[in-house]
mmCIF file of C-alpha atoms in Angstrom:
data_model
loop_
_atom_site.group_PDB
_atom_site.id
_atom_site.type_symbol
_atom_site.label_atom_id
_atom_site.label_comp_id
_atom_site.label_asym_id
_atom_site.label_seq_id
_atom_site.Cartn_x
_atom_site.Cartn_y
_atom_site.Cartn_z
ATOM 1 C CA MET A 1 56.473 -9.965 50.811
ATOM 2 C CA ARG A 2 57.863 -7.229 48.557
ATOM 3 C CA ASN A 3 61.743 -6.698 47.480
ATOM 4 C CA VAL A 4 62.090 -3.201 48.663
ATOM 5 C CA VAL A 5 60.221 -0.316 50.161
ATOM 6 C CA ILE A 6 61.441 3.270 49.461
ATOM 7 C CA ILE A 7 60.166 5.853 52.100
ATOM 8 C CA GLY A 8 60.135 9.308 50.391
ATOM 9 C CA SER A 9 59.729 10.617 46.966
ATOM 10 C CA GLY A 10 62.253 13.351 46.794
ATOM 11 C CA ILE A 11 65.160 13.218 44.558
ATOM 12 C CA SER A 12 66.832 10.555 46.258
ATOM 13 C CA GLY A 13 63.776 8.366 46.845
ATOM 14 C CA LEU A 14 63.146 8.806 43.121
ATOM 15 C CA THR A 15 66.710 7.921 42.160
ATOM 16 C CA ALA A 16 66.602 4.761 44.453
ATOM 17 C CA ALA A 17 63.237 3.900 42.635
ATOM 18 C CA ILE A 18 64.925 4.287 39.141
ATOM 19 C CA TYR A 19 67.837 1.990 40.233
ATOM 20 C CA THR A 20 65.884 -0.709 42.011
ATOM 21 C CA GLY A 21 63.363 -0.546 39.229
ATOM 22 C CA ARG A 22 65.992 -1.308 36.597
ATOM 23 C CA ALA A 23 67.125 -4.096 38.656
ATOM 24 C CA ASP A 24 63.732 -5.435 38.506
ATOM 25 C CA LEU A 25 62.958 -5.329 42.450
ATOM 26 C CA LYS A 26 59.716 -3.905 41.610
ATOM 27 C CA PRO A 27 59.864 -1.120 44.310
ATOM 28 C CA ILE A 28 57.363 0.744 46.182
ATOM 29 C CA VAL A 29 57.601 4.400 46.899
ATOM 30 C CA ILE A 30 55.817 5.887 50.029
ATOM 31 C CA THR A 31 55.176 9.433 49.132
ATOM 32 C CA GLY A 32 54.518 11.048 52.569
ATOM 33 C CA ASN A 33 53.620 14.342 53.229
ATOM 34 C CA GLU A 34 55.782 16.258 50.567
ATOM 35 C CA ASP A 35 55.253 14.308 47.394
ATOM 36 C CA GLY A 36 58.219 15.221 45.475
ATOM 37 C CA GLY A 37 60.197 16.633 48.419
ATOM 38 C CA GLN A 38 61.750 20.283 48.539
ATOM 39 C CA LEU A 39 62.275 20.356 44.679
ATOM 40 C CA MET A 40 58.738 20.757 44.148
ATOM 41 C CA ILE A 41 58.946 24.430 45.709
ATOM 42 C CA THR A 42 62.281 25.158 43.977
ATOM 43 C CA SER A 43 61.948 27.558 41.033
ATOM 44 C CA THR A 44 65.293 26.910 39.124
ATOM 45 C CA ILE A 45 67.885 24.230 39.698
ATOM 46 C CA GLU A 46 71.035 25.173 38.059
ATOM 47 C CA ASN A 47 73.433 22.460 39.380
ATOM 48 C CA PHE A 48 71.821 19.326 38.015
ATOM 49 C CA PRO A 49 73.628 17.294 35.503
ATOM 50 C CA GLY A 50 72.252 17.236 31.890
ATOM 51 C CA PHE A 51 70.336 20.739 32.244
ATOM 52 C CA PRO A 52 72.890 23.396 31.318
ATOM 53 C CA ASP A 53 70.034 25.925 31.338
ATOM 54 C CA GLY A 54 68.656 24.836 34.479
ATOM 55 C CA ILE A 55 65.451 23.158 35.141
ATOM 56 C CA ASN A 56 62.550 23.962 37.588
ATOM 57 C CA GLY A 57 61.949 21.539 40.400
ATOM 58 C CA PRO A 58 58.502 20.075 39.479
ATOM 59 C CA GLU A 59 59.609 19.306 36.069
ATOM 60 C CA LEU A 60 62.589 17.422 37.243
ATOM 61 C CA ILE A 61 60.647 15.693 40.094
ATOM 62 C CA GLY A 62 57.985 14.958 37.124
ATOM 63 C CA LEU A 63 60.463 13.660 34.625
ATOM 64 C CA CYS A 64 62.223 11.430 37.471
ATOM 65 C CA LYS A 65 58.898 9.908 38.578
ATOM 66 C CA ARG A 66 57.971 8.997 35.062
ATOM 67 C CA GLN A 67 61.371 7.275 34.573
ATOM 68 C CA ALA A 68 60.716 5.489 37.946
ATOM 69 C CA GLU A 69 57.479 4.163 36.608
ATOM 70 C CA LYS A 70 58.862 3.236 33.434
ATOM 71 C CA PHE A 71 61.030 0.576 35.206
ATOM 72 C CA GLY A 72 58.229 -0.573 37.380
ATOM 73 C CA ALA A 73 57.949 1.465 40.500
ATOM 74 C CA GLU A 74 54.647 1.736 42.189
ATOM 75 C CA PHE A 75 53.770 4.875 44.290
ATOM 76 C CA ILE A 76 51.628 4.783 47.283
ATOM 77 C CA GLU A 77 50.323 8.331 48.511
ATOM 78 C CA SER A 78 50.480 7.879 52.332
ATOM 79 C CA ASN A 79 52.276 8.459 55.499
ATOM 80 C CA VAL A 80 54.324 5.820 57.252
ATOM 81 C CA THR A 81 52.850 5.543 60.742
ATOM 82 C CA SER A 82 55.010 2.569 61.921
ATOM 83 C CA PHE A 83 58.513 0.866 61.093
ATOM 84 C CA LYS A 84 59.666 -2.111 62.292
ATOM 85 C CA ARG A 85 62.512 -4.458 61.566
ATOM 86 C CA LEU A 86 61.477 -7.870 62.169
ATOM 87 C CA LYS A 87 63.820 -11.128 62.157
ATOM 88 C CA ASP A 88 64.606 -10.956 58.547
ATOM 89 C CA HIS A 89 62.328 -8.343 56.989
ATOM 90 C CA PHE A 90 60.602 -5.190 57.705
ATOM 91 C CA MET A 91 57.201 -4.024 58.366
ATOM 92 C CA ILE A 92 56.132 -0.767 57.272
ATOM 93 C CA GLY A 93 52.750 0.625 58.643
ATOM 94 C CA LEU A 94 50.801 3.088 56.506
ATOM 95 C CA ASN A 95 47.521 4.994 57.268
ATOM 96 C CA LYS A 96 45.305 2.022 56.257
ATOM 97 C CA GLU A 97 47.743 -1.085 55.607
ATOM 98 C CA GLU A 98 50.923 -2.789 56.422
ATOM 99 C CA ILE A 99 53.271 -3.785 53.832
ATOM 100 C CA TYR A 100 56.161 -6.225 54.532
ATOM 101 C CA SER A 101 59.521 -6.175 52.491
ATOM 102 C CA LYS A 102 62.913 -7.637 52.383
ATOM 103 C CA SER A 103 64.527 -4.286 52.450
ATOM 104 C CA ALA A 104 63.659 -0.678 52.997
ATOM 105 C CA ILE A 105 65.436 2.482 51.926
ATOM 106 C CA ILE A 106 64.629 5.700 53.948
ATOM 107 C CA ALA A 107 65.132 8.676 52.034
ATOM 108 C CA THR A 108 62.724 10.899 53.926
ATOM 109 C CA GLY A 109 65.119 14.215 53.378
ATOM 110 C CA ALA A 110 64.319 17.381 55.175
ATOM 111 C CA SER A 111 61.648 19.963 55.186
ATOM 112 C CA ALA A 112 62.295 23.701 54.935
ATOM 113 C CA LYS A 113 61.858 25.867 57.944
ATOM 114 C CA TYR A 114 60.550 29.357 57.180
#
């Protein structure tokens, strides 16, 4: 039984991984189809604190992922195929396994529609 599973690896999912990792909850991040989310296709981000000259999306995602790993986050490259709330925990079904967790954070974001 895990403490927390985070579904989504965009900036919100990575931020959740950093904070839950710092709290020693040993989070698992399920990356999904778009590892890194929409920021992976964003050339320049100019409205993120700490980068007065801007930063490109993949670089920001890479830094956040490295920081989450520093605090113990584990990353699984898979899609969620099922999600069930059981009596006092969650079952998250992946392509080839099931993970049981006391809590779940859903940070799936959005996909650009061209």
